[in-house]
CSV table of C-alpha atoms in Angstrom, one decimal:
chain,number,residue,atom,x,y,z
A,30,MET,CA,0.5,21.6,30.9
A,31,LYS,CA,0.1,22.1,27.1
A,32,LYS,CA,0.2,18.7,25.4
A,33,ILE,CA,2.2,18.6,22.2
A,34,LEU,CA,2.5,15.7,19.8
A,35,LEU,CA,5.0,15.6,16.9
A,36,ALA,CA,4.7,13.1,14.0
A,37,ILE,CA,8.0,12.6,12.2
A,38,LEU,CA,7.2,10.9,8.9
A,39,ALA,CA,8.7,10.8,5.4
A,40,HIS,CA,6.2,12.0,2.8
A,41,PRO,CA,3.0,14.0,2.2
A,42,ASP,CA,0.2,11.5,2.8
A,43,ASP,CA,2.0,9.5,5.5
A,44,GLU,CA,0.2,11.7,8.1
A,45,SER,CA,-3.2,10.8,6.7
A,46,PHE,CA,-2.9,7.2,5.4
A,47,GLY,CA,-1.1,6.0,8.5
A,48,SER,CA,-1.7,7.8,11.9
A,49,GLY,CA,-4.3,10.2,10.6
A,50,GLY,CA,-7.0,9.0,13.0
A,51,THR,CA,-4.7,9.4,16.0
A,52,LEU,CA,-3.6,12.9,14.9
A,53,ALA,CA,-7.2,13.9,14.3
A,54,LYS,CA,-8.3,12.5,17.7
A,55,TYR,CA,-5.6,14.4,19.7
A,56,ALA,CA,-6.2,17.6,17.7
A,57,LEU,CA,-9.9,17.4,18.6
A,58,GLU,CA,-8.9,17.0,22.3
A,59,GLY,CA,-6.9,20.2,22.2
A,60,VAL,CA,-3.5,18.7,21.8
A,61,GLU,CA,-1.1,20.8,19.7
A,62,VAL,CA,-0.2,18.4,16.9
A,63,HIS,CA,2.7,19.1,14.5
A,64,TYR,CA,3.9,17.2,11.4
A,65,LEU,CA,7.6,17.2,10.5
A,66,CYS,CA,7.6,15.8,6.9
A,67,GLY,CA,11.0,14.5,5.7
A,68,THR,CA,10.4,15.2,2.0
A,69,ARG,CA,8.0,16.9,-0.3
A,70,GLY,CA,7.1,13.7,-2.1
A,71,GLU,CA,9.0,14.4,-5.3
A,72,MET,CA,9.0,10.8,-6.5
A,73,GLY,CA,5.3,10.1,-6.0
A,74,SER,CA,3.6,9.2,-9.3
A,75,ALA,CA,0.7,11.3,-10.4
A,76,ASP,CA,-1.6,11.4,-13.4
A,77,ALA,CA,-1.5,14.6,-15.6
A,78,GLU,CA,-4.8,15.8,-14.3
A,79,HIS,CA,-3.4,16.3,-10.9
A,80,MET,CA,-0.5,18.4,-12.1
A,81,GLN,CA,-2.6,21.2,-13.6
A,82,GLY,CA,-1.6,24.5,-12.0
A,83,TYR,CA,1.6,23.1,-10.4
A,84,GLU,CA,5.2,23.5,-11.6
A,85,SER,CA,6.4,20.3,-10.0
A,86,THR,CA,5.2,17.1,-8.3
A,87,ALA,CA,6.6,18.4,-5.0
A,88,ASP,CA,4.5,21.6,-5.2
A,89,MET,CA,1.4,19.6,-6.0
A,90,ARG,CA,1.9,17.1,-3.2
A,91,TRP,CA,2.7,19.8,-0.6
A,92,ALA,CA,-0.6,21.5,-1.6
A,93,GLU,CA,-2.3,18.1,-0.9
A,94,LEU,CA,-0.5,17.9,2.4
A,95,THR,CA,-1.7,21.5,3.3
A,96,CYS,CA,-5.3,20.4,2.6
A,97,ALA,CA,-4.9,17.3,4.7
A,98,ALA,CA,-3.3,19.2,7.6
A,99,GLN,CA,-6.3,21.6,7.7
A,100,GLU,CA,-8.7,18.7,7.8
A,101,LEU,CA,-6.7,17.0,10.6
A,102,GLY,CA,-6.5,20.2,12.6
A,103,LEU,CA,-2.7,20.2,12.7
A,104,ALA,CA,-1.1,23.2,14.4
A,105,ALA,CA,1.6,23.3,11.7
A,106,ILE,CA,3.5,21.3,9.1
A,107,HIS,CA,7.3,21.5,8.8
A,108,HIS,CA,9.7,20.3,6.1
A,109,LEU,CA,12.8,18.6,7.3
A,110,GLY,CA,14.5,19.7,4.1
A,111,TYR,CA,15.2,16.6,2.0
A,112,ARG,CA,14.1,15.1,-1.2
A,113,ASP,CA,12.0,12.0,-1.8
A,114,SER,CA,14.3,9.0,-2.4
A,115,GLY,CA,11.8,6.8,-4.2
A,116,MET,CA,11.6,3.0,-3.5
A,117,VAL,CA,14.6,0.7,-2.9
A,118,GLY,CA,17.0,0.4,-5.8
A,119,SER,CA,15.7,3.3,-7.8
A,120,GLU,CA,18.1,5.8,-9.4
A,121,SER,CA,16.6,8.6,-7.3
A,122,ASN,CA,18.2,7.0,-4.2
A,123,LYS,CA,21.5,8.5,-5.3
A,124,HIS,CA,20.3,12.1,-5.7
A,125,PRO,CA,22.5,14.3,-3.5
A,126,GLN,CA,19.5,15.7,-1.7
A,127,ALA,CA,17.7,12.4,-1.3
A,128,LEU,CA,16.8,11.7,2.3
A,129,THR,CA,18.2,8.2,2.2
A,130,ALA,CA,21.5,9.4,0.9
A,131,GLN,CA,22.2,11.6,3.9
A,132,PRO,CA,24.4,10.8,6.9
A,133,GLU,CA,22.2,9.6,9.8
A,134,GLU,CA,23.8,12.1,12.2
A,135,GLU,CA,23.0,15.0,10.0
A,136,VAL,CA,19.3,14.0,9.8
A,137,ALA,CA,19.3,13.4,13.5
A,138,ALA,CA,20.7,16.9,14.1
A,139,ARG,CA,17.9,18.5,12.0
A,140,ILE,CA,15.3,16.5,13.9
A,141,ALA,CA,16.9,17.7,17.2
A,142,HIS,CA,16.4,21.3,16.0
A,143,PHE,CA,12.7,20.8,15.3
A,144,VAL,CA,12.2,19.0,18.6
A,145,ARG,CA,13.8,21.9,20.4
A,146,MET,CA,11.6,24.4,18.5
A,147,ILE,CA,8.3,22.4,18.9
A,148,LYS,CA,8.9,20.9,22.3
A,149,PRO,CA,6.7,17.8,22.1
A,150,GLN,CA,6.2,15.4,25.0
A,151,ALA,CA,5.4,12.6,22.6
A,152,ILE,CA,6.7,11.6,19.1
A,153,ILE,CA,5.3,9.3,16.5
A,154,THR,CA,7.6,7.9,13.8
A,155,HIS,CA,8.1,5.0,11.4
A,156,ASP,CA,9.0,1.5,12.7
A,157,THR,CA,12.4,-0.1,12.0
A,158,ILE,CA,11.3,-1.6,8.6
A,159,GLY,CA,9.6,1.6,7.6
A,160,GLY,CA,6.2,0.1,7.4
A,161,TYR,CA,6.7,-1.3,4.0
A,162,ARG,CA,10.5,-1.0,3.7
A,163,HIS,CA,10.5,2.4,2.1
A,164,PRO,CA,14.1,3.7,2.5
A,165,ASP,CA,13.0,7.2,3.6
A,166,HIS,CA,10.8,5.7,6.3
A,167,ILE,CA,13.7,3.6,7.5
A,168,MET,CA,16.1,6.6,7.5
A,169,LEU,CA,13.7,8.6,9.7
A,170,ASN,CA,13.3,5.8,12.1
A,171,LYS,CA,17.1,5.5,12.4
A,172,ALA,CA,17.7,9.3,12.7
A,173,THR,CA,14.9,9.8,15.2
A,174,MET,CA,16.1,7.0,17.4
A,175,LEU,CA,19.7,8.3,17.1
A,176,PHE,CA,18.6,11.7,18.3
A,177,VAL,CA,16.7,10.0,21.3
A,178,GLU,CA,19.8,7.9,22.1
A,179,ARG,CA,22.1,10.9,22.3
A,180,MET,CA,19.7,13.7,23.2
A,181,ARG,CA,21.1,14.1,26.7
A,182,ASP,CA,24.6,14.5,25.5
A,183,PRO,CA,25.2,18.3,25.3
A,184,LYS,CA,27.8,17.9,22.6
A,185,ALA,CA,25.8,15.6,20.3
A,186,PHE,CA,23.6,18.0,18.3
A,187,PRO,CA,24.6,21.7,18.8
A,188,ASP,CA,21.7,23.8,17.7
A,189,PRO,CA,22.3,26.4,14.9
A,190,ASP,CA,19.9,28.9,16.5
A,191,GLY,CA,21.1,28.2,20.0
A,192,LEU,CA,17.8,26.7,21.1
A,193,PRO,CA,17.8,25.0,24.5
A,194,ASP,CA,17.6,21.2,24.8
A,195,HIS,CA,14.2,19.5,25.0
A,196,PHE,CA,13.7,15.9,25.8
A,197,PRO,CA,10.6,14.1,24.6
A,198,GLN,CA,9.2,11.7,27.2
A,199,LYS,CA,7.9,9.0,24.8
A,200,VAL,CA,8.5,7.8,21.3
A,201,PHE,CA,6.1,5.5,19.4
A,202,TYR,CA,6.2,3.5,16.2
A,203,GLY,CA,3.0,3.5,14.2
A,204,ILE,CA,2.5,-0.2,13.4
A,205,PHE,CA,0.0,-2.6,11.8
A,206,ASP,CA,-1.7,-5.1,14.2
A,207,ARG,CA,-0.3,-8.2,12.7
A,208,ARG,CA,-3.3,-10.4,13.6
A,209,PHE,CA,-5.5,-8.4,11.1
A,210,PHE,CA,-2.7,-7.8,8.7
A,211,LYS,CA,-2.3,-11.6,8.2
A,212,MET,CA,-6.1,-12.0,7.6
A,213,ALA,CA,-6.0,-9.1,5.1
A,214,VAL,CA,-3.1,-10.7,3.2
A,215,ARG,CA,-4.9,-14.0,3.0
A,216,ALA,CA,-8.0,-12.2,1.8
A,217,LEU,CA,-6.1,-10.5,-1.0
A,218,ARG,CA,-5.0,-13.9,-2.2
A,219,LEU,CA,-8.6,-15.2,-2.2
A,220,LEU,CA,-9.5,-12.1,-4.3
A,221,GLY,CA,-6.9,-13.0,-6.9
A,222,ARG,CA,-4.5,-10.2,-5.9
A,223,ASP,CA,-0.8,-10.9,-5.3
A,224,PRO,CA,0.1,-9.5,-1.9
A,225,ARG,CA,3.7,-9.2,-3.0
A,226,LYS,CA,2.8,-6.7,-5.6
A,227,PHE,CA,0.5,-4.2,-3.7
A,228,GLY,CA,-0.1,-0.5,-4.0
A,229,ARG,CA,-0.5,2.0,-6.8
A,230,ASN,CA,2.8,1.0,-8.3
A,231,GLN,CA,2.7,-2.6,-7.2
A,232,ASP,CA,6.0,-2.2,-5.4
A,233,ILE,CA,4.9,-3.1,-1.9
A,234,ASP,CA,5.5,-6.7,-0.6
A,235,LEU,CA,2.7,-7.1,2.0
A,236,ALA,CA,3.4,-10.9,2.4
A,237,GLY,CA,7.0,-10.2,3.4
A,238,LEU,CA,5.9,-7.6,5.9
A,239,VAL,CA,3.7,-10.0,7.8
A,240,GLU,CA,6.8,-12.0,8.7
A,241,VAL,CA,8.1,-9.1,10.8
A,242,ASP,CA,6.3,-8.7,14.1
A,243,PHE,CA,6.1,-5.8,16.5
A,244,PRO,CA,4.5,-5.8,20.0
A,245,VAL,CA,1.4,-3.7,20.3
A,246,HIS,CA,1.6,-1.5,23.4
A,247,TYR,CA,-1.1,1.0,22.6
A,248,ARG,CA,-4.4,0.8,20.9
A,249,ILE,CA,-5.9,4.2,20.2
A,250,GLU,CA,-9.6,4.3,19.5
A,251,VAL,CA,-10.3,6.4,16.4
A,252,ASP,CA,-13.9,5.4,15.6
A,253,GLY,CA,-16.4,8.1,14.8
A,254,LYS,CA,-15.3,11.7,14.2
A,255,PRO,CA,-11.5,11.0,14.1
A,256,ALA,CA,-12.1,8.3,11.4
A,257,GLU,CA,-14.3,10.7,9.4
A,258,ILE,CA,-11.7,13.4,9.6
A,259,GLN,CA,-9.0,10.9,8.5
A,260,SER,CA,-11.1,10.0,5.5
A,261,ARG,CA,-11.4,13.6,4.5
A,262,ALA,CA,-7.7,14.2,5.0
A,263,SER,CA,-6.8,11.1,2.9
A,264,ALA,CA,-9.1,12.4,0.1
A,265,CYS,CA,-6.9,15.5,-0.1
A,266,HIS,CA,-4.1,13.2,-1.5
A,267,LYS,CA,-5.9,12.6,-4.8
A,268,SER,CA,-2.8,12.1,-6.8
A,269,GLN,CA,-1.9,9.0,-4.6
A,270,LEU,CA,-5.3,7.4,-4.7
A,271,GLY,CA,-5.6,6.7,-8.5
A,272,GLY,CA,-8.4,9.2,-8.9
A,273,GLY,CA,-10.9,7.1,-7.0
A,274,PRO,CA,-12.5,7.5,-3.6
A,275,PRO,CA,-10.2,6.8,-0.7
A,276,ARG,CA,-9.8,3.1,0.1
A,277,SER,CA,-12.2,1.9,-2.6
A,278,GLY,CA,-12.1,-1.4,-4.4
A,279,VAL,CA,-9.6,-4.0,-3.3
A,280,MET,CA,-7.8,-1.3,-1.3
A,281,GLY,CA,-11.1,-0.6,0.5
A,282,ILE,CA,-11.5,-4.3,1.3
A,283,PHE,CA,-7.9,-4.5,2.7
A,284,PHE,CA,-8.4,-1.5,5.0
A,285,ARG,CA,-11.8,-2.8,6.2
A,286,LEU,CA,-10.2,-6.1,7.1
A,287,MET,CA,-7.5,-4.2,8.9
A,288,SER,CA,-10.3,-2.4,10.9
A,289,LEU,CA,-12.1,-5.5,12.1
A,290,GLY,CA,-13.3,-5.0,15.7
A,291,GLY,CA,-13.4,-1.3,15.4
A,292,ARG,CA,-11.2,1.5,14.2
A,293,ARG,CA,-8.0,1.5,16.2
A,294,ASP,CA,-4.5,2.8,15.5
A,295,THR,CA,-1.8,0.6,17.0
A,296,TYR,CA,1.6,1.6,18.4
A,297,MET,CA,4.7,0.2,19.8
A,298,GLN,CA,6.5,2.2,22.5
A,299,ALA,CA,10.1,2.6,21.3
A,300,TYR,CA,11.2,4.9,24.1
A,301,PRO,CA,11.4,4.3,27.0
A,302,VAL,CA,12.0,0.7,25.9
A,303,VAL,CA,9.5,-1.8,27.1
A,304,PRO,CA,11.3,-5.0,28.4
A,305,ASP,CA,10.6,-8.2,26.6
A,306,GLY,CA,7.7,-10.1,28.1
A,307,VAL,CA,6.0,-7.0,29.6
A,308,LYS,CA,2.4,-6.7,28.5
A,309,MET,CA,1.0,-3.3,27.9
A,310,ASP,CA,-2.5,-2.3,26.9
A,311,GLY,CA,-2.3,1.5,26.7
A,312,LYS,CA,-5.2,3.6,25.6
A,313,ASP,CA,-3.6,7.1,25.5
A,314,LEU,CA,-0.2,8.0,24.2
A,315,PHE,CA,0.0,10.7,26.9
A,316,GLU,CA,-0.4,8.2,29.8
A,317,GLU,CA,2.1,8.9,32.5
A,318,ILE,CA,3.4,12.0,30.7
A,319,GLN,CA,3.9,14.9,33.0
Protein backbone atom coordinates (compact mmCIF):
# COMPACT_ATOMS: atom_id res chain seq x y z
CA MET A 1 0.00 0.00 0.00
CA LYS A 2 1.32 3.42 -0.97
CA LYS A 3 1.11 5.68 2.07
CA ILE A 4 -0.17 9.19 1.33
CA LEU A 5 -0.28 12.10 3.78
CA LEU A 6 -2.10 15.37 3.07
CA ALA A 7 -1.53 18.57 5.06
CA ILE A 8 -4.43 21.04 4.74
CA LEU A 9 -3.16 24.36 6.09
CA ALA A 10 -3.84 28.02 5.40
CA HIS A 11 -0.69 29.84 4.26
CA PRO A 12 2.74 29.52 2.73
CA ASP A 13 4.99 28.85 5.78
CA ASP A 14 2.40 26.90 7.83
CA GLU A 15 3.86 23.71 6.33
CA SER A 16 7.36 24.57 7.62
CA PHE A 17 6.88 26.47 10.87
CA GLY A 18 4.28 24.01 12.16
CA SER A 19 4.39 20.38 11.03
CA GLY A 20 7.53 20.67 8.93
CA GLY A 21 9.45 18.06 10.91
CA THR A 22 6.61 15.56 10.51
CA LEU A 23 6.26 16.21 6.77
CA ALA A 24 10.02 15.83 6.30
CA LYS A 25 10.12 12.62 8.36
CA TYR A 26 7.41 10.92 6.35
CA ALA A 27 8.81 12.09 3.02
CA LEU A 28 12.18 10.60 4.02
CA GLU A 29 10.39 7.32 4.78
CA GLY A 30 8.89 7.18 1.30
CA VAL A 31 5.42 8.47 2.13
CA GLU A 32 3.85 10.58 -0.62
CA VAL A 33 3.32 13.92 1.15
CA HIS A 34 1.10 16.65 -0.32
CA TYR A 35 0.35 20.19 0.85
CA LEU A 36 -3.03 21.78 0.14
CA CYS A 37 -2.50 25.48 0.87
CA GLY A 38 -5.64 27.51 1.47
CA THR A 39 -4.24 30.85 0.29
CA ARG A 40 -1.15 32.38 -1.30
CA GLY A 41 -0.31 34.49 1.76
CA GLU A 42 -1.35 37.80 0.24
CA MET A 43 -1.58 39.59 3.59
CA GLY A 44 1.80 38.57 4.95
CA SER A 45 3.97 41.61 5.68
CA ALA A 46 7.33 41.74 3.89
CA ASP A 47 10.27 44.15 3.74
CA ALA A 48 11.00 45.73 0.36
CA GLU A 49 14.15 43.65 -0.12
CA HIS A 50 12.05 40.48 -0.32
CA MET A 51 9.78 41.90 -3.02
CA GLN A 52 12.53 42.40 -5.60
CA GLY A 53 11.67 40.47 -8.75
CA TYR A 54 8.06 39.80 -7.77
CA GLU A 55 4.88 41.56 -8.87
CA SER A 56 2.97 40.76 -5.70
CA THR A 57 3.34 39.49 -2.16
CA ALA A 58 1.43 36.37 -3.21
CA ASP A 59 3.94 35.58 -5.98
CA MET A 60 6.85 36.09 -3.58
CA ARG A 61 5.38 33.93 -0.84
CA TRP A 62 4.42 31.15 -3.27
CA ALA A 63 8.03 31.13 -4.47
CA GLU A 64 9.12 30.77 -0.85
CA LEU A 65 6.66 27.90 -0.46
CA THR A 66 8.04 26.21 -3.58
CA CYS A 67 11.54 26.44 -2.08
CA ALA A 68 10.32 24.98 1.22
CA ALA A 69 8.43 22.16 -0.50
CA GLN A 70 11.62 21.10 -2.29
CA GLU A 71 13.51 21.03 1.00
CA LEU A 72 10.76 19.03 2.73
CA GLY A 73 10.56 16.53 -0.13
CA LEU A 74 6.86 17.13 -0.80
CA ALA A 75 5.30 15.31 -3.73
CA ALA A 76 3.28 18.40 -4.67
CA ILE A 77 1.78 21.64 -3.43
CA HIS A 78 -1.79 22.62 -4.33
CA HIS A 79 -3.69 25.89 -3.96
CA LEU A 80 -7.23 25.63 -2.59
CA GLY A 81 -8.06 28.80 -4.47
CA TYR A 82 -8.69 31.51 -1.88
CA ARG A 83 -7.10 34.74 -0.66
CA ASP A 84 -5.39 35.38 2.66
CA SER A 85 -7.89 37.00 5.06
CA GLY A 86 -5.39 38.61 7.41
CA MET A 87 -5.81 38.61 11.18
CA VAL A 88 -9.12 38.95 13.05
CA GLY A 89 -10.84 42.28 12.50
CA SER A 90 -8.75 43.46 9.56
CA GLU A 91 -10.45 44.99 6.53
CA SER A 92 -9.08 42.17 4.37
CA ASN A 93 -11.47 39.76 6.12
CA LYS A 94 -14.20 41.27 3.95
CA HIS A 95 -12.49 40.73 0.58
CA PRO A 96 -14.83 38.67 -1.64
CA GLN A 97 -12.11 36.06 -2.26
CA ALA A 98 -10.91 35.94 1.36
CA LEU A 99 -10.93 32.40 2.74
CA THR A 100 -12.73 33.39 5.92
CA ALA A 101 -15.50 35.12 3.90
CA GLN A 102 -16.51 31.90 2.12
CA PRO A 103 -19.39 29.57 3.01
CA GLU A 104 -18.02 26.58 4.92
CA GLU A 105 -19.80 24.13 2.61
CA GLU A 106 -18.11 25.63 -0.45
CA VAL A 107 -14.67 25.30 1.13
CA ALA A 108 -15.48 21.76 2.25
CA ALA A 109 -16.52 20.87 -1.32
CA ARG A 110 -13.17 22.08 -2.67
CA ILE A 111 -11.36 20.07 0.00
CA ALA A 112 -13.41 17.02 -1.01
CA HIS A 113 -12.22 17.43 -4.60
CA PHE A 114 -8.55 17.49 -3.61
CA VAL A 115 -8.98 14.55 -1.24
CA ARG A 116 -10.51 12.52 -4.09
CA MET A 117 -7.65 13.52 -6.38
CA ILE A 118 -4.79 12.88 -3.91
CA LYS A 119 -6.34 9.93 -2.02
CA PRO A 120 -4.62 10.34 1.38
CA GLN A 121 -5.09 7.85 4.18
CA ALA A 122 -4.12 10.51 6.74
CA ILE A 123 -4.75 14.27 6.93
CA ILE A 124 -3.16 16.96 9.10
CA THR A 125 -4.98 20.25 9.61
CA HIS A 126 -5.34 23.13 12.06
CA ASP A 127 -6.96 22.72 15.48
CA THR A 128 -10.29 24.31 16.41
CA ILE A 129 -8.72 27.63 17.51
CA GLY A 130 -6.46 27.75 14.48
CA GLY A 131 -3.28 27.49 16.54
CA TYR A 132 -3.24 31.20 17.36
CA ARG A 133 -6.80 32.15 16.38
CA HIS A 134 -6.05 33.06 12.79
CA PRO A 135 -9.44 33.15 11.00
CA ASP A 136 -8.11 31.28 7.94
CA HIS A 137 -6.79 28.48 10.14
CA ILE A 138 -10.13 28.22 11.90
CA MET A 139 -12.01 28.15 8.59
CA LEU A 140 -9.88 25.27 7.29
CA ASN A 141 -10.46 23.35 10.50
CA LYS A 142 -14.22 23.80 10.18
CA ALA A 143 -14.32 23.01 6.46
CA THR A 144 -12.08 19.96 6.75
CA MET A 145 -14.14 18.51 9.58
CA LEU A 146 -17.38 19.31 7.74
CA PHE A 147 -16.07 17.28 4.81
CA VAL A 148 -15.15 14.42 7.16
CA GLU A 149 -18.58 14.55 8.82
CA ARG A 150 -20.42 14.30 5.49
CA MET A 151 -17.92 12.43 3.31
CA ARG A 152 -19.98 9.23 3.19
CA ASP A 153 -23.10 11.06 2.05
CA PRO A 154 -23.11 10.62 -1.76
CA LYS A 155 -25.14 13.81 -2.17
CA ALA A 156 -22.98 16.05 0.03
CA PHE A 157 -20.14 17.13 -2.26
CA PRO A 158 -20.65 16.18 -5.93
CA ASP A 159 -17.30 16.34 -7.69
CA PRO A 160 -16.97 18.74 -10.65
CA ASP A 161 -14.69 16.26 -12.46
CA GLY A 162 -16.65 13.17 -11.52
CA LEU A 163 -13.88 11.77 -9.30
CA PRO A 164 -14.90 8.80 -7.15
CA ASP A 165 -15.24 9.15 -3.39
CA HIS A 166 -12.23 8.67 -1.16
CA PHE A 167 -12.43 8.37 2.61
CA PRO A 168 -9.35 9.25 4.68
CA GLN A 169 -8.91 6.93 7.64
CA LYS A 170 -7.51 9.45 10.13
CA VAL A 171 -7.46 13.22 10.63
CA PHE A 172 -5.09 14.97 13.02
CA TYR A 173 -4.75 18.43 14.49
CA GLY A 174 -1.23 19.77 14.79
CA ILE A 175 -1.08 21.14 18.34
CA PHE A 176 1.38 22.57 20.86
CA ASP A 177 2.18 20.42 23.88
CA ARG A 178 0.70 22.72 26.53
CA ARG A 179 3.19 21.64 29.22
CA PHE A 180 6.11 23.21 27.39
CA PHE A 181 3.94 25.98 25.95
CA LYS A 182 3.19 27.23 29.48
CA MET A 183 6.88 27.13 30.38
CA ALA A 184 7.75 29.11 27.25
CA VAL A 185 5.12 31.78 28.01
CA ARG A 186 6.51 32.18 31.54
CA ALA A 187 10.03 32.44 30.14
CA LEU A 188 8.97 35.19 27.72
CA ARG A 189 7.68 37.23 30.66
CA LEU A 190 11.00 36.74 32.49
CA LEU A 191 12.79 37.99 29.37
CA GLY A 192 10.69 41.15 29.41
CA ARG A 193 8.51 40.18 26.46
CA ASP A 194 4.73 40.47 26.54
CA PRO A 195 3.35 37.04 25.54
CA ARG A 196 0.08 38.74 24.55
CA LYS A 197 1.92 40.63 21.80
CA PHE A 198 4.01 37.97 20.08
CA GLY A 199 5.16 37.44 16.52
CA ARG A 200 6.46 39.60 13.69
CA ASN A 201 3.45 41.93 13.91
CA GLN A 202 2.85 41.46 17.65
CA ASP A 203 -0.67 40.26 16.92
CA ILE A 204 -0.53 36.82 18.56
CA ASP A 205 -1.77 36.35 22.14
CA LEU A 206 0.24 33.38 23.40
CA ALA A 207 -0.99 33.82 26.98
CA GLY A 208 -4.60 33.42 25.84
CA LEU A 209 -3.75 30.31 23.83
CA VAL A 210 -2.32 28.53 26.87
CA GLU A 211 -5.80 28.60 28.39
CA VAL A 212 -7.14 26.27 25.67
CA ASP A 213 -6.06 22.65 26.08
CA PHE A 214 -5.98 19.79 23.60
CA PRO A 215 -5.17 16.15 24.40
CA VAL A 216 -1.90 14.87 22.93
CA HIS A 217 -2.55 11.54 21.22
CA TYR A 218 0.59 11.29 19.08
CA ARG A 219 4.17 12.42 19.61
CA ILE A 220 6.18 12.16 16.42
CA GLU A 221 9.97 12.10 16.82
CA VAL A 222 11.57 14.58 14.43
CA ASP A 223 15.05 14.90 15.89
CA GLY A 224 18.03 14.64 13.58
CA LYS A 225 17.57 14.86 9.83
CA PRO A 226 13.85 15.81 9.84
CA ALA A 227 14.63 18.74 12.16
CA GLU A 228 17.53 19.82 9.95
CA ILE A 229 15.28 19.69 6.88
CA GLN A 230 12.58 21.68 8.68
CA SER A 231 15.13 24.38 9.53
CA ARG A 232 16.14 24.65 5.87
CA ALA A 233 12.51 24.77 4.78
CA SER A 234 11.75 27.48 7.37
CA ALA A 235 14.70 29.50 6.07
CA CYS A 236 13.02 29.59 2.65
CA HIS A 237 10.34 31.84 4.18
CA LYS A 238 12.74 34.76 4.57
CA SER A 239 10.01 37.39 4.30
CA GLN A 240 8.30 36.03 7.41
CA LEU A 241 11.45 35.78 9.54
CA GLY A 242 12.36 39.45 9.73
CA GLY A 243 15.51 38.86 7.70
CA GLY A 244 17.28 37.00 10.50
CA PRO A 245 18.18 33.34 10.88
CA PRO A 246 15.24 31.04 11.56
CA ARG A 247 14.13 31.04 15.19
CA SER A 248 16.89 33.36 16.39
CA GLY A 249 16.75 35.77 19.34
CA VAL A 250 13.70 35.60 21.60
CA MET A 251 11.92 33.53 18.93
CA GLY A 252 14.77 31.03 19.14
CA ILE A 253 14.51 30.84 22.93
CA PHE A 254 10.76 30.26 22.66
CA PHE A 255 11.13 27.36 20.23
CA ARG A 256 14.01 25.83 22.18
CA LEU A 257 11.83 25.81 25.29
CA MET A 258 9.05 24.22 23.25
CA SER A 259 11.54 21.49 22.25
CA LEU A 260 12.64 20.50 25.75
CA GLY A 261 13.05 16.74 26.01
CA GLY A 262 13.76 16.33 22.31
CA ARG A 263 12.21 17.44 19.05
CA ARG A 264 8.68 16.07 18.81
CA ASP A 265 5.64 17.21 16.88
CA THR A 266 2.43 16.66 18.81
CA TYR A 267 -1.00 15.81 17.44
CA MET A 268 -4.56 15.28 18.54
CA GLN A 269 -6.55 12.65 16.66
CA ALA A 270 -9.71 14.41 15.50
CA TYR A 271 -11.10 11.51 13.45
CA PRO A 272 -11.99 8.89 14.48
CA VAL A 273 -12.86 10.67 17.71
CA VAL A 274 -10.97 9.46 20.77
CA PRO A 275 -13.41 9.11 23.71
CA ASP A 276 -12.80 11.32 26.75
CA GLY A 277 -10.54 9.67 29.28
CA VAL A 278 -8.89 7.32 26.79
CA LYS A 279 -5.13 7.68 26.93
CA MET A 280 -3.18 7.40 23.69
CA ASP A 281 0.57 7.52 23.16
CA GLY A 282 0.90 7.06 19.42
CA LYS A 283 4.30 7.23 17.70
CA ASP A 284 3.24 6.95 14.05
CA LEU A 285 0.35 8.74 12.33
CA PHE A 286 -0.11 5.68 10.12
CA GLU A 287 -0.66 3.28 13.05
CA GLU A 288 -3.61 0.96 12.32
CA ILE A 289 -4.06 2.42 8.86
CA GLN A 290 -4.57 -0.23 6.20
